[in-house]
Every structure is written in structure tokens, then in C-alpha cells.
Amino acid sequence: MSANDSIASNNPEHGASNAVAKKLIITVRVNEYMSRDINRNVPFTPDEIAETAAECRAAGASIIHFHARKPDGGKCHEPEVYAEIVAKIREKCDILIDSTLGQITVNEDENRLAHIKLMGQKSSTRPDFAAVDTGSSNIDAYDPVQKKFLTTNKIYKNSTETCLFLAKGMTDAGVKPHLSVWAVPFVRMVDAFLDMGAIKEPAYVQCVLAEGGIVGAHPCTTRGLEALIDFLPPQRLIEWTVACKEGNLFNVASTALDRNGHLAPGIGDYPYPELGCPTNAELVRRFAELGRAVGREPTTTDEARVLLGIGK
Ligand code: ZN
């Protein structure tokens, strides 16, 4: 894969006319903090997450994004549990691993990165990626039936200082930042981070769309996605993917495939009741079929490594 092919990913002029279609990186977002109330297939324990990883790899995913959970589904921030999950996934398959940060509010920046530092000490527990959200947003959900917000003070706060701290800490630990963008200003921040060398090219950008009353991100529509990708700096090497919180990613999948983007589905984001509440692997299989139908064969993990510029 040459640099020019990667540049083409940001430029719609180059999309459909490429002689060889770019392969498709499927990232599966297996659990987030989703409950099992609607879809009982959400994995919680390290063994369940590792089993899901292997099933999704076989179905066509080359990256797994996960959150550590307690056996009852509660949030888990223990660095040792994160390390256990990575080790168990690595025993089962070769899927690339994208960890979340700790959602911790005491000594915030240090503690959000503590598990990444611990995991980075050994190759058997080191994830390949971890998330940096390049801006802040109000993430309260609005309920149009009750005509009120369900909460009114949930701020997903990521100061510039925090982003730079996280990016440096991850890079030092041998973990590549994946850059989540919720709105156009987040995309502009990515450009600034690349310009100052805080992030290395090729950048791995994840467009985060949101439904379910979360108005702090773009909607899961063609225009919502295109507003983000139209602002990706065309002179930079960027591979981008798209996820949708609380909504059906199929709504923008064709647009992403047409525009040389990648896909990040998962029942952690949305339980897909209209598809009978599938497993993560069943969902991945559907998106892989969609990619193949337009000539975008899912990548192997080695092919994803090349596109995203990470070593073994
Ligand atoms: Zn996550």
C-alpha cells in the first residue's frame, strides 16, 4: 500500500476511480457499557471478551475495541483485568486490540492512562491502539417524548492538555492512539496534532456519530458523516472509520464504503433489535458481506497493520 493510496482515502475525487478498491478494516466494538437488557450477547468477562474476539476475527473483523466489565456488567477500571483480557485475546487469535481508557475522575489524566502503562510493559498484554477523543462534548440524552434531558450535567471533557498527555503516554508505551472525532472542531484538532507532530501519520481517526437523543455528536446520517470527513485534511495520511452510538450503523455504511472509509460496528454501541439482537460476530459478518458486495474485501490483520502504520 503506497502513501498515495492512503492519501486517496481522504479525497472523494480519488475514491471510486481507484483501480483496486481499498480493503476494508472492520473494528468490532463489542461491549462499551451496554447492558444485556435488550441484547443478551454483550460480553462482560475476560473469557467472554476473548471468545467474542476470536469469533469476530473469523467473521472478518481485524480490530476489537473493548471495555473491561465486572461479571455483573458493572464498570471495571482494574489495570490487571485489562491486562488479563489482552493476554486472553492474544492466546485465541491474531486480532488487533484497541483498548478504552479508564473512566476515572480522581487524578484524572494519570489514572485514565494507568492501565495502558501497565499493559505496555509486556508484549503479551500490550494493546495495539487506545482511544483519544480530541475534544469535549455534552453527552446528555434528550427524550423527545418527555420533552426533557434525562441528565443535564454529563460533560465528556478532554482538554487539549489531556489529549497531548494521553497521546504522548500511549506513544511512549508503544500503543498507537486512535483519534475519536465527534464534531468538526475535533477534526480540526487532529490536524493541529499532526501538524505539531504529537500524532504520527498515518493517523487512525474514528468518526463517532450518535443517535438515542445524544445531540453532542453528529447524527448517523450521510450528511452527519460527510460533514466530518469533508474536514479531514487531504494532505495528511489518514485512515478513518465510523461508529454510531445508540444507532444503526447500516444507515451510513454505504457512504463510508463509497468514500474509502472503514467500519466500526458492534452491539456495544447498539443492540440491533431490528436484526433480532445478533451476536457481535453475526453483525461483523453482515458488514463484511456489505463490503465484499462493493469490492471491499475485509483486511487480514497484517493488511490492517500496513494501512494503519503499526508494526508487529
Ligand atoms: Zn469504547
Tab-separated table of C-alpha atoms and ligand atoms in Angstrom:
chain	number	residue	atom	x	y	z
A	1	MET	CA	0.000	0.000	0.000
A	2	SER	CA	1.647	3.215	-1.098
A	3	ALA	CA	1.362	6.607	0.525
A	4	ASN	CA	-0.698	7.802	-2.418
A	5	ASP	CA	-3.312	5.131	-1.820
A	6	SER	CA	-3.645	6.316	1.751
A	7	ILE	CA	-3.926	9.946	0.724
A	8	ALA	CA	-6.699	8.924	-1.629
A	9	SER	CA	-8.741	7.818	1.381
A	10	ASN	CA	-9.399	11.447	2.327
A	11	ASN	CA	-10.194	12.653	-1.115
A	12	PRO	CA	-13.579	11.769	-2.597
A	13	GLU	CA	-12.227	12.610	-6.058
A	14	HIS	CA	-9.972	9.579	-5.800
A	15	GLY	CA	-12.458	7.159	-4.257
A	16	ALA	CA	-14.423	5.194	-6.808
A	17	SER	CA	-11.917	5.557	-9.627
A	18	ASN	CA	-9.152	3.584	-7.878
A	19	ALA	CA	-8.282	0.561	-9.991
A	20	VAL	CA	-8.013	-1.660	-6.915
A	21	ALA	CA	-10.526	-1.000	-4.170
A	22	LYS	CA	-9.052	-0.386	-0.777
A	23	LYS	CA	-9.573	-3.275	1.611
A	24	LEU	CA	-11.971	-2.769	4.497
A	25	ILE	CA	-10.888	-2.646	8.136
A	26	ILE	CA	-13.732	-3.806	10.375
A	27	THR	CA	-13.342	-2.809	14.014
A	28	VAL	CA	-15.813	-4.529	16.299
A	29	ARG	CA	-16.941	-2.543	19.339
A	30	VAL	CA	-18.027	-5.449	21.487
A	31	ASN	CA	-19.378	-4.067	24.745
A	32	GLU	CA	-18.827	-0.413	25.753
A	33	TYR	CA	-21.002	-0.097	28.889
A	34	MET	CA	-24.050	-1.620	27.171
A	35	SER	CA	-26.418	-3.659	29.381
A	36	ARG	CA	-27.821	-7.050	28.402
A	37	ASP	CA	-31.403	-5.833	28.834
A	38	ILE	CA	-32.098	-5.837	25.088
A	39	ASN	CA	-29.279	-7.951	23.624
A	40	ARG	CA	-28.019	-10.680	25.951
A	41	ASN	CA	-24.921	-11.313	23.791
A	42	VAL	CA	-22.904	-8.392	25.212
A	43	PRO	CA	-19.634	-9.880	26.596
A	44	PHE	CA	-18.597	-8.931	30.143
A	45	THR	CA	-15.869	-11.239	31.487
A	46	PRO	CA	-12.316	-11.613	30.104
A	47	ASP	CA	-13.187	-15.092	28.810
A	48	GLU	CA	-16.348	-13.848	27.116
A	49	ILE	CA	-14.495	-10.923	25.515
A	50	ALA	CA	-11.689	-13.223	24.286
A	51	GLU	CA	-14.202	-15.722	22.869
A	52	THR	CA	-16.039	-12.876	21.118
A	53	ALA	CA	-12.724	-11.622	19.705
A	54	ALA	CA	-11.973	-14.980	18.090
A	55	GLU	CA	-15.486	-15.282	16.638
A	56	CYS	CA	-15.334	-11.754	15.226
A	57	ARG	CA	-11.870	-12.310	13.746
A	58	ALA	CA	-13.209	-15.381	11.930
A	59	ALA	CA	-16.165	-13.297	10.699
A	60	GLY	CA	-13.933	-10.609	9.157
A	61	ALA	CA	-13.020	-8.119	11.904
A	62	SER	CA	-9.349	-7.168	12.226
A	63	ILE	CA	-9.617	-4.905	15.312
A	64	ILE	CA	-11.525	-5.339	18.576
A	65	HIS	CA	-12.396	-2.405	20.842
A	66	PHE	CA	-13.405	-3.384	24.368
A	67	HIS	CA	-14.076	-2.099	27.878
A	68	ALA	CA	-13.319	-4.191	30.961
A	69	ARG	CA	-16.528	-5.059	32.821
A	70	LYS	CA	-17.329	-6.697	36.129
A	71	PRO	CA	-19.019	-10.129	35.984
A	72	ASP	CA	-22.357	-8.380	36.694
A	73	GLY	CA	-21.717	-5.904	33.864
A	74	GLY	CA	-20.613	-3.010	36.071
A	75	LYS	CA	-17.716	-0.771	35.040
A	76	CYS	CA	-14.273	-2.175	35.819
A	77	HIS	CA	-11.169	0.005	35.919
A	78	GLU	CA	-8.632	-2.513	37.286
A	79	PRO	CA	-5.442	-2.384	35.144
A	80	GLU	CA	-4.845	-6.086	35.897
A	81	VAL	CA	-8.207	-7.038	34.385
A	82	TYR	CA	-7.367	-5.085	31.215
A	83	ALA	CA	-4.045	-6.940	31.005
A	84	GLU	CA	-5.816	-10.276	31.533
A	85	ILE	CA	-8.258	-9.511	28.704
A	86	VAL	CA	-5.472	-8.605	26.246
A	87	ALA	CA	-3.490	-11.733	27.153
A	88	LYS	CA	-6.567	-13.941	26.687
A	89	ILE	CA	-7.438	-12.379	23.333
A	90	ARG	CA	-3.838	-12.873	22.137
A	91	GLU	CA	-3.992	-16.555	23.101
A	92	LYS	CA	-7.104	-17.064	20.981
A	93	CYS	CA	-6.461	-15.128	17.762
A	94	ASP	CA	-4.364	-12.500	15.950
A	95	ILE	CA	-6.959	-9.699	16.034
A	96	LEU	CA	-5.565	-6.201	16.697
A	97	ILE	CA	-6.583	-4.771	20.055
A	98	ASP	CA	-7.943	-1.287	20.763
A	99	SER	CA	-8.449	-0.560	24.455
A	100	THR	CA	-10.541	2.137	26.060
A	101	LEU	CA	-9.214	4.474	28.733
A	102	GLY	CA	-10.182	4.257	32.382
A	103	GLN	CA	-13.240	6.442	33.074
A	104	ILE	CA	-11.833	7.847	36.272
A	105	THR	CA	-12.338	11.288	37.787
A	106	VAL	CA	-9.679	11.289	40.554
A	107	ASN	CA	-6.190	12.340	39.383
A	108	GLU	CA	-7.858	12.124	36.057
A	109	ASP	CA	-5.199	12.101	33.364
A	110	GLU	CA	-2.755	9.793	35.176
A	111	ASN	CA	-5.455	7.310	36.108
A	112	ARG	CA	-7.069	7.285	32.670
A	113	LEU	CA	-3.736	6.028	31.356
A	114	ALA	CA	-2.659	3.754	34.241
A	115	HIS	CA	-3.862	0.505	32.636
A	116	ILE	CA	-2.273	1.393	29.275
A	117	LYS	CA	1.082	1.876	31.020
A	118	LEU	CA	0.755	-1.431	32.867
A	119	MET	CA	-0.296	-3.340	29.741
A	120	GLY	CA	2.512	-1.719	27.733
A	121	GLN	CA	5.163	-3.290	29.944
A	122	LYS	CA	4.849	-6.693	28.238
A	123	SER	CA	4.243	-7.529	24.596
A	124	SER	CA	1.757	-10.231	25.623
A	125	THR	CA	-0.510	-7.641	27.256
A	126	ARG	CA	0.193	-4.531	25.154
A	127	PRO	CA	-2.795	-3.337	23.112
A	128	ASP	CA	-2.173	-2.047	19.590
A	129	PHE	CA	-4.379	1.045	19.989
A	130	ALA	CA	-6.123	3.113	22.629
A	131	ALA	CA	-8.595	5.949	22.323
A	132	VAL	CA	-8.002	9.694	22.447
A	133	ASP	CA	-11.122	11.810	21.922
A	134	THR	CA	-9.828	15.082	20.509
A	135	GLY	CA	-12.326	17.449	22.148
A	136	SER	CA	-15.137	17.810	24.664
A	137	SER	CA	-18.881	17.420	24.312
A	138	ASN	CA	-22.134	17.449	26.297
A	139	ILE	CA	-23.354	13.853	26.204
A	140	ASP	CA	-26.728	14.167	27.946
A	141	ALA	CA	-29.531	12.332	26.136
A	142	TYR	CA	-32.674	14.243	25.155
A	143	ASP	CA	-36.032	12.446	25.389
A	144	PRO	CA	-38.485	13.981	22.887
A	145	VAL	CA	-41.437	12.086	24.448
A	146	GLN	CA	-40.929	13.596	27.894
A	147	LYS	CA	-39.589	16.797	26.312
A	148	LYS	CA	-36.625	16.876	28.658
A	149	PHE	CA	-32.999	15.836	29.002
A	150	LEU	CA	-32.503	12.628	31.009
A	151	THR	CA	-29.395	14.210	32.585
A	152	THR	CA	-28.134	17.778	32.372
A	153	ASN	CA	-24.514	17.718	33.518
A	154	LYS	CA	-22.683	14.955	31.643
A	155	ILE	CA	-19.655	16.532	30.011
A	156	TYR	CA	-17.162	14.316	28.201
A	157	LYS	CA	-14.207	16.535	28.996
A	158	ASN	CA	-10.922	16.221	27.081
A	159	SER	CA	-8.809	19.351	27.365
A	160	THR	CA	-6.045	19.941	24.853
A	161	GLU	CA	-3.557	19.297	27.650
A	162	THR	CA	-5.244	15.944	28.393
A	163	CYS	CA	-5.200	14.909	24.732
A	164	LEU	CA	-1.498	15.722	24.410
A	165	PHE	CA	-0.731	13.909	27.681
A	166	LEU	CA	-2.629	10.811	26.548
A	167	ALA	CA	-1.092	10.803	23.073
A	168	LYS	CA	2.429	11.048	24.476
A	169	GLY	CA	1.795	8.433	27.180
A	170	MET	CA	0.411	5.975	24.657
A	171	THR	CA	3.198	6.549	22.169
A	172	ASP	CA	5.793	6.036	24.935
A	173	ALA	CA	4.052	2.757	25.856
A	174	GLY	CA	4.167	1.530	22.248
A	175	VAL	CA	0.413	1.965	21.746
A	176	LYS	CA	-0.963	3.904	18.765
A	177	PRO	CA	-3.666	6.480	19.577
A	178	HIS	CA	-6.940	6.113	17.735
A	179	LEU	CA	-8.447	9.569	17.451
A	180	SER	CA	-12.194	9.788	18.044
A	181	VAL	CA	-13.917	12.791	16.487
A	182	TRP	CA	-17.451	13.797	17.465
A	183	ALA	CA	-17.782	17.056	15.581
A	184	VAL	CA	-15.878	19.232	13.119
A	185	PRO	CA	-13.758	21.011	15.807
A	186	PHE	CA	-12.430	17.579	16.880
A	187	VAL	CA	-11.292	17.017	13.279
A	188	ARG	CA	-9.506	20.370	13.237
A	189	MET	CA	-7.738	19.338	16.446
A	190	VAL	CA	-6.477	16.164	14.714
A	191	ASP	CA	-4.950	18.347	12.001
A	192	ALA	CA	-3.254	20.513	14.636
A	193	PHE	CA	-1.885	17.458	16.487
A	194	LEU	CA	-0.490	16.093	13.221
A	195	ASP	CA	0.974	19.483	12.353
A	196	MET	CA	2.846	19.722	15.660
A	197	GLY	CA	3.989	16.092	15.488
A	198	ALA	CA	2.072	14.988	18.595
A	199	ILE	CA	0.476	12.269	16.448
A	200	LYS	CA	2.281	10.364	13.726
A	201	GLU	CA	0.920	9.647	10.263
A	202	PRO	CA	-0.898	7.641	9.169
A	203	ALA	CA	-3.464	8.826	11.712
A	204	TYR	CA	-6.251	6.461	12.668
A	205	VAL	CA	-9.428	8.550	13.017
A	206	GLN	CA	-12.767	7.254	14.214
A	207	CYS	CA	-15.850	9.304	13.357
A	208	VAL	CA	-18.300	8.916	16.246
A	209	LEU	CA	-21.928	9.519	15.290
A	210	ALA	CA	-24.751	9.347	17.828
A	211	GLU	CA	-28.472	8.724	17.992
A	212	GLY	CA	-30.636	7.870	21.017
A	213	GLY	CA	-31.100	11.523	21.920
A	214	ILE	CA	-27.354	12.202	22.269
A	215	VAL	CA	-27.162	15.545	20.489
A	216	GLY	CA	-23.491	16.171	21.335
A	217	ALA	CA	-22.306	14.376	18.181
A	218	HIS	CA	-23.334	14.360	14.529
A	219	PRO	CA	-26.380	12.220	13.648
A	220	CYS	CA	-25.983	8.819	11.971
A	221	THR	CA	-26.894	10.110	8.522
A	222	THR	CA	-24.980	10.594	5.292
A	223	ARG	CA	-24.765	14.342	5.920
A	224	GLY	CA	-23.710	13.771	9.529
A	225	LEU	CA	-20.804	11.592	8.402
A	226	GLU	CA	-19.833	13.659	5.375
A	227	ALA	CA	-19.634	16.822	7.483
A	228	LEU	CA	-16.808	15.158	9.422
A	229	ILE	CA	-14.894	13.536	6.582
A	230	ASP	CA	-15.101	16.639	4.392
A	231	PHE	CA	-12.950	18.370	7.016
A	232	LEU	CA	-10.249	15.680	7.136
A	233	PRO	CA	-7.101	17.431	5.862
A	234	PRO	CA	-6.453	15.974	2.386
A	235	GLN	CA	-2.696	16.493	2.589
A	236	ARG	CA	-2.393	14.133	5.590
A	237	LEU	CA	-2.177	10.347	5.659
A	238	ILE	CA	-5.360	9.359	7.460
A	239	GLU	CA	-7.368	6.154	7.626
A	240	TRP	CA	-10.836	6.789	9.023
A	241	THR	CA	-13.575	4.568	10.311
A	242	VAL	CA	-17.093	5.262	11.581
A	243	ALA	CA	-19.049	4.102	14.619
A	244	CYS	CA	-22.522	5.041	15.821
A	245	LYS	CA	-23.531	5.230	19.452
A	246	GLU	CA	-27.149	4.174	20.060
A	247	GLY	CA	-27.939	3.839	16.364
A	248	ASN	CA	-27.848	1.501	13.362
A	249	LEU	CA	-24.509	1.807	11.538
A	250	PHE	CA	-26.028	0.395	8.338
A	251	ASN	CA	-27.514	3.881	7.822
A	252	VAL	CA	-24.074	5.224	6.837
A	253	ALA	CA	-22.216	2.048	5.817
A	254	SER	CA	-22.623	2.563	2.062
A	255	THR	CA	-21.405	6.153	2.323
A	256	ALA	CA	-18.347	5.039	4.283
A	257	LEU	CA	-17.582	2.275	1.780
A	258	ASP	CA	-18.005	4.653	-1.184
A	259	ARG	CA	-15.730	7.245	0.415
A	260	ASN	CA	-12.926	4.732	1.152
A	261	GLY	CA	-13.638	4.704	4.884
A	262	HIS	CA	-13.725	1.758	7.238
A	263	LEU	CA	-16.466	0.444	9.539
A	264	ALA	CA	-16.702	0.041	13.321
A	265	PRO	CA	-19.951	-1.747	14.217
A	266	GLY	CA	-20.747	-3.550	17.459
A	267	ILE	CA	-23.506	-4.445	19.876
A	268	GLY	CA	-21.657	-2.389	22.482
A	269	ASP	CA	-22.956	0.687	20.672
A	270	TYR	CA	-26.412	-0.515	19.692
A	271	PRO	CA	-28.265	-3.830	20.309
A	272	TYR	CA	-29.717	-4.121	16.750
A	273	PRO	CA	-33.210	-5.345	17.759
A	274	GLU	CA	-34.308	-4.952	14.100
A	275	LEU	CA	-31.824	-7.745	13.266
A	276	GLY	CA	-33.011	-9.987	16.101
A	277	CYS	CA	-30.323	-8.887	18.590
A	278	PRO	CA	-27.354	-10.607	16.881
A	279	THR	CA	-24.014	-11.566	18.378
A	280	ASN	CA	-21.047	-9.332	17.573
A	281	ALA	CA	-19.745	-11.948	15.124
A	282	GLU	CA	-23.086	-12.155	13.303
A	283	LEU	CA	-23.069	-8.380	12.971
A	284	VAL	CA	-19.478	-8.355	11.676
A	285	ARG	CA	-20.404	-10.991	9.086
A	286	ARG	CA	-23.170	-8.731	7.731
A	287	PHE	CA	-20.857	-5.730	7.404
A	288	ALA	CA	-18.173	-7.909	5.792
A	289	GLU	CA	-20.729	-9.060	3.209
A	290	LEU	CA	-21.684	-5.453	2.544
A	291	GLY	CA	-18.016	-4.618	1.927
A	292	ARG	CA	-17.470	-7.599	-0.381
A	293	ALA	CA	-20.553	-6.631	-2.386
A	294	VAL	CA	-18.789	-3.401	-3.427
A	295	GLY	CA	-15.337	-4.962	-3.827
A	296	ARG	CA	-14.042	-4.005	-0.376
A	297	GLU	CA	-12.770	-7.321	0.962
A	298	PRO	CA	-12.094	-7.241	4.743
A	299	THR	CA	-8.408	-6.896	5.648
A	300	THR	CA	-6.324	-9.505	7.349
A	301	THR	CA	-4.689	-8.191	10.497
A	302	ASP	CA	-1.376	-7.821	8.640
A	303	GLU	CA	-3.083	-5.759	5.941
A	304	ALA	CA	-4.682	-3.578	8.630
A	305	ARG	CA	-1.253	-3.108	10.215
A	306	VAL	CA	0.132	-1.813	6.930
A	307	LEU	CA	-2.772	0.603	6.372
A	308	LEU	CA	-2.544	1.943	9.930
A	309	GLY	CA	1.246	2.035	10.097
A	310	ILE	CA	1.858	-0.224	13.074
A	311	GLY	CA	4.489	-2.910	13.471
A	312	LYS	CA	4.154	-6.437	14.817
B	1	ZN	ZN	-15.365	2.411	23.931
